[in-house]
């Protein structure tokens, strides 16, 4: 593994190189579905206001890793975490027993593989996360809904149909709605699990452009099947294989000069 | 082999299709048959009693020397007992369904289900005597003026009887909501209760509404409990603390009595049954309308 470019204690490091500081990192993270280990001793840094891509063959544990960050596994029985996920700057362990998973989810947003809008209007889909955070002021909610829709590049398409059901939107629009839904809550970290795999190339391009623009605001962790996508949107890339993190580094470096044979084979399309 | 298997399968499939179509047809024909008998037998009745009098008279005394035929009297008993029953069955059934589908795990869930099925299997005559001999005396402790026969006790017990139907159908609808929707809510920071009530429940609403309509149908059609515990004298009232006959009570009462076949008194059964049938039909059409409207809004996934 290459050296992480930020200190692991999470101190801001706006040093000479201008390297970003860490937003989060996993330390010796393992995860088990029942007895089956799906992640083994993963140490992954997540740099602030950058996009980090998780790549690797199907079934290598990318989604499993992503879903540890917002404790999504807690919804299902028979799971076990080991190790830590530190969230900075306050340096809490997301996996600690005293960490409330709901607190974690209030700070960490997620966009899923398939768009999953709620059976509510376009407006209410986005307002929902704000209401969960106790926001009651109608004008503030309306403002933040509009801003989120602008940020997700959806406003022009839906501004006249805010009261329509979200199911009336196209697949690409629904996915941008789901991104807007997450953005409205101003998450510190935004998790994407193959956000474009269910979309056509045009919708994919618009979502990639969107992720590119978002990076001034949020830290992104993106699982992707699409290697070009990783090079287009992510500054950092992590290659996973059979539940292990084999290689991590700046995307360019990892793609141009992988240090591991497996990474090289995967990038060359020899498996996966 | 490569070609015969699909062909055989296709034959099998078309046989099954015919079977299913036949079953559907049988259900439709039965319904039409019932409607035809009710209408046919009611026609002579409406030749002697005007529809206007039937709908507006405030007395129901078909067997008296001076007969009066105000169906509203019987409908008021049906409405009152049904409203009491639904006030019990809908909240309890919904809560139970949400509990079973969103909260309960493993052993707890496994033990609640059989109890519900047991409840659904109790003969209604048992519920009737339970209302009369257990619930009414208990209620009389709180309200000593409560008569021995009353709509309240019958309605409450009827509600308990209907809970399993509402709960079980609602639970099916809730379970059919895709997990991805729940994950979406949790990922935003929703608690279990918030996800269940604000996301899963609305997503399942058309199915849940169908469960409610089934509950309504059971309530207005329920006979034994009201016949035993609510008294049998027709009375125009919406007060659950009074005794009153319902449409169904009246029908059993006359059907088991010695009213001569073909007499006007006898035909009142069919007129009353027709009213009940139309009422149930209205509720089902309303449910269908709700479902359709939701589908138009794209709420059914
Ligand atoms: N709910 C589950 N129960 C048991 N095993 C699972 C479950 N989900 C995923 N797995 C297994 O964990 C491994 C990693 O899966 P996943 O994280 O979904 O991979 P990826 O997202 O990289 O395709 C796979 O072997 C998969 O079969
Ligand atoms: Mg995956």
XYZ file of C-alpha atoms and ligand atoms in Angstrom:
601
model
C 0.000 0.000 0.000
C 1.212 3.485 -0.730
C 1.584 5.959 2.078
C -1.560 7.879 2.852
C -0.987 11.480 1.935
C -2.365 12.833 5.140
C -1.480 12.167 8.702
C -3.516 9.432 10.201
C -4.397 11.314 13.337
C -6.696 13.464 11.295
C -5.090 16.810 12.070
C -5.706 19.295 9.350
C -2.588 19.465 7.246
C -2.730 22.340 4.862
C 0.980 22.009 4.336
C 3.185 22.952 1.477
C 1.854 20.264 -0.838
C -1.696 21.425 -0.120
C -2.718 17.903 0.685
C -6.179 17.618 2.071
C -6.706 16.288 5.538
C -8.488 13.089 6.361
C -12.241 13.016 6.678
C -12.332 9.411 7.784
C -10.297 6.259 7.834
C -10.824 2.613 8.571
C -8.361 0.909 10.872
C -8.086 -2.839 10.767
C -11.700 -3.026 9.688
C -13.121 -6.516 9.323
C -16.722 -7.410 8.736
C -18.580 -10.680 9.025
C -21.898 -11.857 7.609
C -22.557 -14.563 10.183
C -19.340 -16.555 10.230
C -18.276 -15.433 6.794
C -15.635 -12.713 6.686
C -16.452 -10.233 3.935
C -13.767 -7.685 4.871
C -10.349 -8.401 6.310
C -8.221 -5.830 8.095
C -9.021 -2.959 5.777
C -7.079 0.285 6.306
C -8.544 2.924 4.039
C -7.986 6.689 4.276
C -10.747 8.968 3.007
C -9.490 12.434 2.129
C -11.553 15.492 2.811
C -13.297 17.159 -0.134
C -11.956 14.574 -2.505
C -13.573 11.608 -4.166
C -12.192 8.178 -3.378
C -13.167 5.338 -5.700
C -13.509 1.753 -4.525
C -12.829 -0.630 -7.365
C -12.451 -4.359 -7.654
C -14.171 -7.427 -9.020
C -17.769 -8.249 -8.177
C -18.178 -9.674 -4.697
C -14.875 -8.358 -3.375
C -16.615 -6.404 -0.616
C -16.930 -2.867 -1.983
C -20.566 -2.437 -0.977
C -19.912 -4.159 2.316
C -17.147 -1.679 3.095
C -19.237 1.310 2.059
C -22.155 0.198 4.194
C -19.954 -0.034 7.285
C -19.554 3.751 7.273
C -23.243 4.435 7.859
C -23.808 1.248 9.831
C -26.293 -0.016 7.252
C -25.456 -3.570 8.281
C -27.083 -2.884 11.639
C -30.473 -3.257 9.943
C -29.895 -6.953 9.440
C -29.313 -9.679 11.982
C -26.170 -11.720 12.307
C -23.420 -9.293 11.434
C -20.220 -8.347 13.216
C -17.773 -5.490 12.849
C -14.194 -5.552 14.062
C -11.679 -2.717 13.975
C -12.533 0.976 13.748
C -13.779 3.643 11.424
C -12.566 7.038 12.641
C -14.520 10.094 11.573
C -12.720 13.421 11.718
C -12.340 16.170 12.823
C -13.956 15.018 16.055
C -12.179 11.672 15.863
C -14.990 9.369 16.874
C -15.127 5.664 16.141
C -18.236 5.057 14.048
C -18.254 1.405 15.042
C -17.933 1.951 18.775
C -20.814 0.553 20.798
C -21.470 3.983 22.253
C -21.813 5.544 18.786
C -25.473 5.772 17.867
C -25.841 4.531 14.267
C -28.553 7.121 13.728
C -26.118 9.876 14.704
C -23.686 8.481 12.159
C -26.377 8.404 9.473
C -27.378 11.971 10.232
C -23.815 12.988 9.304
C -23.112 10.555 6.472
C -25.322 10.447 3.391
C -25.772 7.591 0.959
C -26.821 7.173 -2.656
C -27.774 3.670 -3.697
C -27.250 1.607 -6.797
C -30.891 1.759 -7.817
C -32.721 5.052 -7.377
C -35.007 4.632 -4.367
C -37.159 7.739 -4.076
C -39.884 7.675 -1.420
C -43.567 7.441 -2.343
C -43.854 11.176 -1.834
C -43.748 14.279 -3.968
C -40.478 15.538 -5.439
C -40.445 18.281 -2.815
C -41.227 16.002 0.115
C -38.557 13.533 -0.945
C -35.949 16.165 -0.269
C -37.664 17.820 2.651
C -37.878 14.468 4.430
C -34.234 14.402 5.516
C -34.550 17.980 6.768
C -37.656 17.128 8.756
C -35.825 14.164 10.270
C -33.280 16.694 11.490
C -35.989 18.616 13.251
C -36.307 21.451 10.735
C -39.801 22.936 10.905
C -39.457 26.378 9.351
C -41.316 26.224 6.033
C -39.340 28.908 4.227
C -36.037 27.440 5.304
C -37.106 23.987 4.157
C -38.243 25.387 0.809
C -34.945 27.232 0.377
C -32.853 24.212 1.159
C -34.933 21.967 -1.096
C -34.432 24.399 -3.943
C -30.707 24.693 -3.291
C -30.301 20.916 -3.171
C -32.163 20.584 -6.465
C -29.894 23.220 -7.996
C -26.827 21.442 -6.658
C -28.050 18.168 -8.103
C -28.666 19.863 -11.470
C -32.320 18.922 -11.336
C -34.027 22.204 -10.546
C -34.781 23.283 -14.108
C -36.337 19.944 -14.904
C -38.581 19.705 -11.857
C -39.285 23.247 -10.727
C -42.806 23.072 -12.177
C -43.562 19.641 -10.806
C -42.400 19.783 -7.219
C -45.761 18.440 -6.081
C -45.766 15.522 -8.523
C -44.892 12.054 -7.361
C -41.182 11.318 -7.540
C -42.101 8.162 -9.446
C -43.141 10.276 -12.391
C -39.473 11.197 -12.982
C -37.132 9.280 -15.290
C -34.515 6.928 -13.840
C -31.704 9.464 -14.208
C -33.845 12.187 -12.667
C -34.796 9.888 -9.803
C -31.141 9.198 -9.104
C -30.341 12.907 -9.115
C -33.324 13.361 -6.797
C -31.755 10.816 -4.461
C -28.490 12.734 -4.640
C -30.348 15.964 -3.930
C -32.081 14.254 -1.016
C -28.705 13.390 0.446
C -27.153 16.800 -0.359
C -29.966 18.718 1.297
C -28.895 17.318 4.637
C -25.350 18.659 4.114
C -23.593 15.397 4.878
C -19.941 15.452 5.841
C -19.330 12.308 3.889
C -21.362 11.038 0.969
C -21.348 7.353 0.071
C -22.191 6.266 -3.464
C -22.765 2.606 -4.287
C -22.454 2.277 -8.056
C -24.696 5.313 -8.500
C -24.818 5.083 -12.279
C -24.961 1.362 -12.910
C -28.716 1.459 -13.501
C -28.563 4.483 -15.785
C -28.038 5.161 -19.470
C -24.821 6.878 -20.666
C -26.372 10.334 -20.808
C -27.717 10.172 -17.276
C -24.402 8.684 -16.188
C -22.472 11.593 -17.648
C -24.693 14.110 -15.894
C -24.237 12.364 -12.554
C -20.477 12.167 -13.000
C -20.366 15.868 -13.771
C -22.455 16.439 -10.683
C -20.105 14.457 -8.457
C -17.222 16.446 -9.920
C -18.850 19.732 -8.909
C -19.869 18.512 -5.474
C -16.339 17.990 -4.348
C -15.975 21.577 -3.246
C -18.619 20.775 -0.630
C -18.421 17.142 0.323
C -16.156 14.198 0.714
C -17.211 11.334 -1.510
C -16.612 7.612 -1.319
C -17.710 5.950 -4.538
C -18.036 2.294 -5.384
C -17.825 1.872 -9.095
C -17.717 -0.927 -11.572
C -16.690 1.408 -14.245
C -12.953 2.056 -14.320
C -13.200 5.058 -16.619
C -15.621 6.522 -14.153
C -13.080 6.097 -11.380
C -10.448 7.987 -13.390
C -12.968 10.694 -14.312
C -14.356 11.461 -10.886
C -11.936 10.284 -8.214
C -8.618 11.690 -6.992
C -7.939 8.551 -5.013
C -8.618 4.940 -5.770
C -8.610 1.789 -3.700
C -8.409 -1.657 -5.244
C -10.143 -4.410 -3.314
C -9.840 -8.116 -3.802
C -11.547 -10.907 -1.823
C -12.362 -8.662 1.094
C -8.936 -7.104 1.320
C -7.698 -3.691 0.347
C -4.784 -4.545 -1.931
C -3.763 -1.123 -3.083
C -4.557 2.513 -2.415
C -3.218 5.681 -3.956
C -3.885 8.676 -6.159
C -6.040 7.425 -9.010
C -3.520 8.293 -11.700
C -0.692 6.550 -9.923
C -2.783 3.484 -9.209
C -3.969 3.228 -12.795
C -0.667 4.010 -14.484
C 1.712 2.220 -12.214
C -0.044 -0.305 -10.015
C 2.297 -1.803 -7.495
C 0.503 -5.120 -7.322
C 0.195 -7.779 -10.001
C -3.504 -8.323 -9.186
C -4.321 -4.654 -9.592
C -2.529 -4.609 -12.900
C -4.429 -7.689 -14.113
C -7.749 -6.259 -13.023
C -7.104 -2.897 -14.654
C -6.017 -4.670 -17.814
C -9.380 -6.415 -17.848
C -7.898 -9.845 -17.292
C -10.549 -10.671 -14.657
C -13.483 -9.173 -12.797
C -36.237 -33.058 -26.228
C -35.057 -29.558 -26.809
C -38.296 -28.681 -28.527
C -40.715 -30.983 -26.735
C -40.043 -29.664 -23.270
C -41.033 -26.094 -24.010
C -44.044 -27.356 -25.918
C -45.176 -29.516 -23.048
C -44.608 -26.659 -20.698
C -46.659 -24.397 -22.891
C -49.517 -26.902 -22.907
C -49.331 -27.148 -19.149
C -49.346 -23.404 -18.904
C -52.383 -22.973 -21.070
C -54.199 -25.644 -19.020
C -53.392 -23.696 -15.876
C -54.533 -20.503 -17.517
C -57.892 -22.095 -18.333
C -58.198 -23.359 -14.790
C -57.539 -19.917 -13.374
C -59.896 -18.286 -15.835
C -62.537 -20.839 -14.824
C -62.082 -20.045 -11.157
C -62.326 -16.326 -11.848
C -65.432 -16.903 -13.938
C -67.043 -18.964 -11.164
C -66.455 -16.134 -8.695
C -67.920 -13.587 -11.080
C -70.933 -15.773 -11.880
C -71.626 -16.384 -8.188
C -71.565 -12.672 -7.499
C -73.813 -11.943 -10.461
C -76.106 -14.770 -9.351
C -76.444 -13.315 -5.883
C -77.086 -9.873 -7.308
C -79.724 -11.307 -9.691
C -81.576 -13.137 -6.893
C -81.486 -10.088 -4.636
C -82.768 -7.781 -7.357
C -85.334 -10.314 -8.601
C -86.770 -10.938 -5.157
C -86.696 -7.274 -4.217
C -88.600 -6.075 -7.278
C -92.015 -7.237 -6.021
C -91.195 -5.578 -2.709
C -90.484 -2.258 -4.356
C -93.776 -2.539 -6.264
C -95.607 -2.442 -2.913
C -93.268 -0.072 -1.086
C -91.833 2.939 -2.841
C -88.072 3.356 -2.914
C -88.593 6.779 -1.402
C -90.391 5.367 1.634
C -87.768 2.636 1.924
C -85.001 5.185 2.082
C -86.629 7.922 4.157
C -89.033 6.303 6.617
C -87.788 6.519 10.187
C -89.460 3.314 11.342
C -88.884 -0.311 10.512
C -91.902 -2.367 11.545
C -92.610 -4.641 8.564
C -94.483 -7.231 10.588
C -96.780 -4.824 12.421
C -100.384 -4.248 11.466
C -99.308 -0.796 10.272
C -96.061 -1.787 8.559
C -93.262 0.769 8.032
C -90.189 0.095 5.916
C -87.419 2.586 6.690
C -84.180 0.716 5.948
C -82.283 3.620 7.504
C -83.288 2.230 10.877
C -81.450 -1.040 10.274
C -78.576 0.718 8.533
C -78.097 2.947 11.568
C -77.539 -0.145 13.715
C -75.129 -1.543 11.140
C -73.276 1.752 10.871
C -72.953 2.224 14.616
C -71.737 -1.275 15.402
C -69.389 -1.166 12.393
C -67.919 2.194 13.366
C -67.219 0.936 16.869
C -65.662 -2.219 15.407
C -63.503 -0.304 12.935
C -62.410 2.130 15.625
C -60.919 -0.935 17.290
C -59.822 -2.995 14.302
C -58.157 -0.359 12.121
C -55.796 1.188 14.690
C -55.036 -2.123 16.385
C -54.724 -4.026 13.118
C -52.457 -1.375 11.613
C -50.274 -1.164 14.692
C -49.994 -4.918 14.829
C -49.106 -5.125 11.136
C -46.432 -2.450 11.506
C -45.112 -4.209 14.575
C -44.962 -7.577 12.858
C -43.415 -6.361 9.640
C -41.063 -3.627 10.902
C -40.170 -4.378 14.509
C -40.718 -7.941 15.612
C -37.942 -10.416 15.016
C -37.661 -14.173 15.173
C -39.358 -15.824 18.136
C -41.636 -12.921 19.042
C -42.977 -12.686 15.525
C -43.374 -16.432 15.317
C -45.458 -16.469 18.471
C -47.773 -13.587 17.539
C -48.762 -15.030 14.172
C -50.364 -18.247 15.510
C -52.294 -16.265 18.119
C -53.734 -14.129 15.340
C -54.658 -17.186 13.345
C -56.310 -18.661 16.412
C -58.308 -15.478 16.863
C -59.406 -15.617 13.244
C -60.541 -19.200 13.746
C -62.861 -18.578 16.708
C -66.500 -19.106 15.665
C -68.406 -15.844 15.765
C -71.099 -17.333 17.994
C -68.421 -17.642 20.694
C -67.521 -13.996 20.225
C -71.220 -13.156 20.492
C -71.631 -14.781 23.886
C -68.319 -13.327 24.988
C -69.704 -9.870 24.212
C -72.993 -10.553 25.976
C -71.728 -12.381 29.056
C -68.254 -10.933 29.624
C -67.796 -7.589 27.912
C -71.195 -6.103 28.619
C -71.039 -6.841 32.385
C -67.548 -5.318 32.444
C -68.756 -2.219 30.628
C -71.700 -2.002 33.015
C -69.233 -1.616 35.862
C -68.113 1.627 34.240
C -71.557 2.691 32.983
C -74.219 1.112 35.184
C -76.953 2.506 32.922
C -75.741 0.466 29.956
C -78.482 -1.914 28.813
C -77.787 -5.667 28.693
C -78.025 -5.551 24.916
C -76.018 -2.741 23.316
C -74.160 -1.888 20.125
C -71.008 -0.879 21.984
C -70.166 -4.279 23.387
C -71.047 -6.037 20.140
C -68.987 -3.518 18.154
C -65.939 -3.816 20.411
C -65.893 -7.586 20.214
C -66.538 -7.451 16.481
C -63.527 -5.161 16.239
C -61.363 -7.696 18.030
C -62.655 -10.360 15.683
C -61.677 -8.252 12.666
C -58.166 -7.350 13.903
C -56.514 -10.478 12.461
C -57.931 -9.819 9.007
C -56.798 -6.202 8.925
C -53.425 -7.036 10.491
C -52.608 -9.952 8.259
C -53.486 -8.248 4.962
C -51.808 -5.007 6.013
C -48.704 -6.895 7.035
C -48.516 -8.514 3.611
C -48.727 -5.087 2.017
C -46.030 -3.678 4.308
C -43.740 -6.614 3.693
C -44.064 -6.140 -0.045
C -42.420 -2.720 0.256
C -38.910 -3.132 -1.154
C -36.062 -3.101 1.343
C -34.323 -0.411 -0.700
C -36.990 2.072 0.386
C -36.385 1.304 4.048
C -32.637 1.601 3.508
C -33.189 4.991 1.892
C -35.030 6.203 4.976
C -32.523 4.769 7.445
C -29.619 6.197 5.454
C -31.126 9.648 5.958
C -31.127 9.082 9.698
C -34.668 7.866 10.267
C -35.457 5.802 13.345
C -37.254 2.506 12.966
C -40.550 4.124 13.872
C -40.031 7.039 11.479
C -39.106 4.748 8.616
C -42.088 2.492 9.325
C -44.648 5.229 9.672
C -43.394 7.871 7.241
C -41.986 5.777 4.425
C -43.048 2.134 4.561
C -46.661 2.772 5.521
C -47.350 5.342 2.764
C -45.626 3.074 0.257
C -47.932 0.230 1.223
C -51.031 2.353 1.547
C -53.040 0.961 -1.333
C -52.620 -2.549 0.051
C -53.381 -1.377 3.552
C -56.499 0.390 2.286
C -57.608 -2.892 0.741
C -57.190 -4.482 4.167
C -59.362 -1.760 5.695
C -62.059 -2.331 3.115
C -62.047 -6.012 3.923
C -62.468 -4.988 7.558
C -65.417 -2.773 6.645
C -67.001 -5.589 4.667
C -66.574 -7.978 7.581
C -68.068 -5.431 9.955
C -71.194 -4.604 7.982
C -71.748 -8.260 7.141
C -71.157 -9.615 10.643
C -74.311 -11.269 11.933
C -73.898 -13.521 14.914
C -72.207 -11.145 17.342
C -74.709 -8.346 16.861
C -77.657 -10.754 16.842
C -76.586 -12.122 20.228
C -75.241 -9.053 21.984
C -76.824 -5.948 20.442
C -80.490 -6.778 20.854
C -82.904 -7.258 18.023
C -85.355 -4.406 18.153
C -84.989 -1.988 15.224
C -84.131 1.463 16.432
C -82.957 4.534 14.582
C -79.847 5.469 16.534
C -76.192 6.267 16.227
C -75.689 5.874 19.961
C -73.559 2.805 20.717
C -74.900 2.722 24.278
C -78.322 1.654 23.023
C -79.534 -1.692 21.822
C -80.490 -1.903 18.140
C -80.946 -4.353 15.287
C -78.650 -4.272 12.287
C -79.511 -5.265 8.738
C -78.040 -8.711 9.271
C -79.742 -9.216 12.626
C -83.055 -8.481 11.003
C -82.394 -10.931 8.192
C -81.652 -13.848 10.535
C -84.563 -12.942 12.720
C -87.049 -13.062 9.881
C -85.422 -15.950 8.033
C -85.650 -18.199 11.074
C -89.155 -16.989 11.977
C -92.478 -18.151 10.602
C -93.140 -15.435 8.066
C -94.987 -16.997 5.115
C -92.918 -17.442 1.968
C -93.697 -14.912 -0.686
C -95.354 -12.468 1.689
C -94.296 -8.842 1.802
C -92.695 -9.465 5.187
C -90.631 -12.244 3.681
C -89.526 -10.070 0.781
C -88.179 -7.451 3.158
C -85.253 -9.807 3.731
C -84.196 -9.448 0.147
C -84.665 -5.719 0.080
C -82.566 -5.414 3.229
C -79.933 -7.787 1.846
C -79.834 -5.808 -1.388
C -79.161 -2.638 0.595
C -76.307 -4.389 2.409
C -74.935 -5.759 -0.848
C -74.922 -2.318 -2.450
C -73.235 -0.849 0.609
C -70.458 -3.434 0.486
C -70.131 -2.909 -3.247
C -69.768 0.831 -2.712
C -66.929 0.294 -0.276
C -65.153 -2.053 -2.629
C -65.519 0.350 -5.519
C -64.194 3.129 -3.324
C -61.166 1.003 -2.474
C -60.630 0.287 -6.125
C -60.820 3.975 -6.854
C -58.203 4.720 -4.204
C -55.931 2.082 -5.680
C -56.370 3.431 -9.175
C -55.713 6.977 -8.105
C -52.552 5.885 -6.342
C -51.409 4.005 -9.380
C -51.973 7.099 -11.512
C -49.824 9.020 -9.089
C -47.283 6.263 -9.472
C -47.394 5.258 -5.854
C -47.554 1.558 -6.509
C -44.166 0.156 -7.234
N -26.331 -10.090 3.203
C -25.288 -10.894 2.958
N -25.165 -12.075 3.593
C -24.120 -12.892 3.362
N -23.142 -12.625 2.489
C -23.198 -11.462 1.821
C -24.283 -10.542 2.020
N -24.079 -9.474 1.196
C -22.938 -9.723 0.542
N -22.404 -10.906 0.908
C -21.145 -11.496 0.428
O -20.093 -10.654 0.809
C -19.158 -10.520 -0.243
C -18.986 -9.069 -0.637
O -20.185 -8.608 -1.202
P -20.368 -7.120 -1.700
O -19.853 -6.209 -0.663
O -21.773 -6.956 -2.093
O -19.427 -7.087 -2.974
P -19.273 -5.983 -4.112
O -20.085 -4.806 -3.744
O -17.826 -5.698 -4.165
O -19.732 -6.608 -5.382
C -19.673 -11.395 -1.376
O -19.005 -12.628 -1.320
C -21.121 -11.568 -1.079
O -21.570 -12.797 -1.533
Mg -21.854 -3.993 -4.687
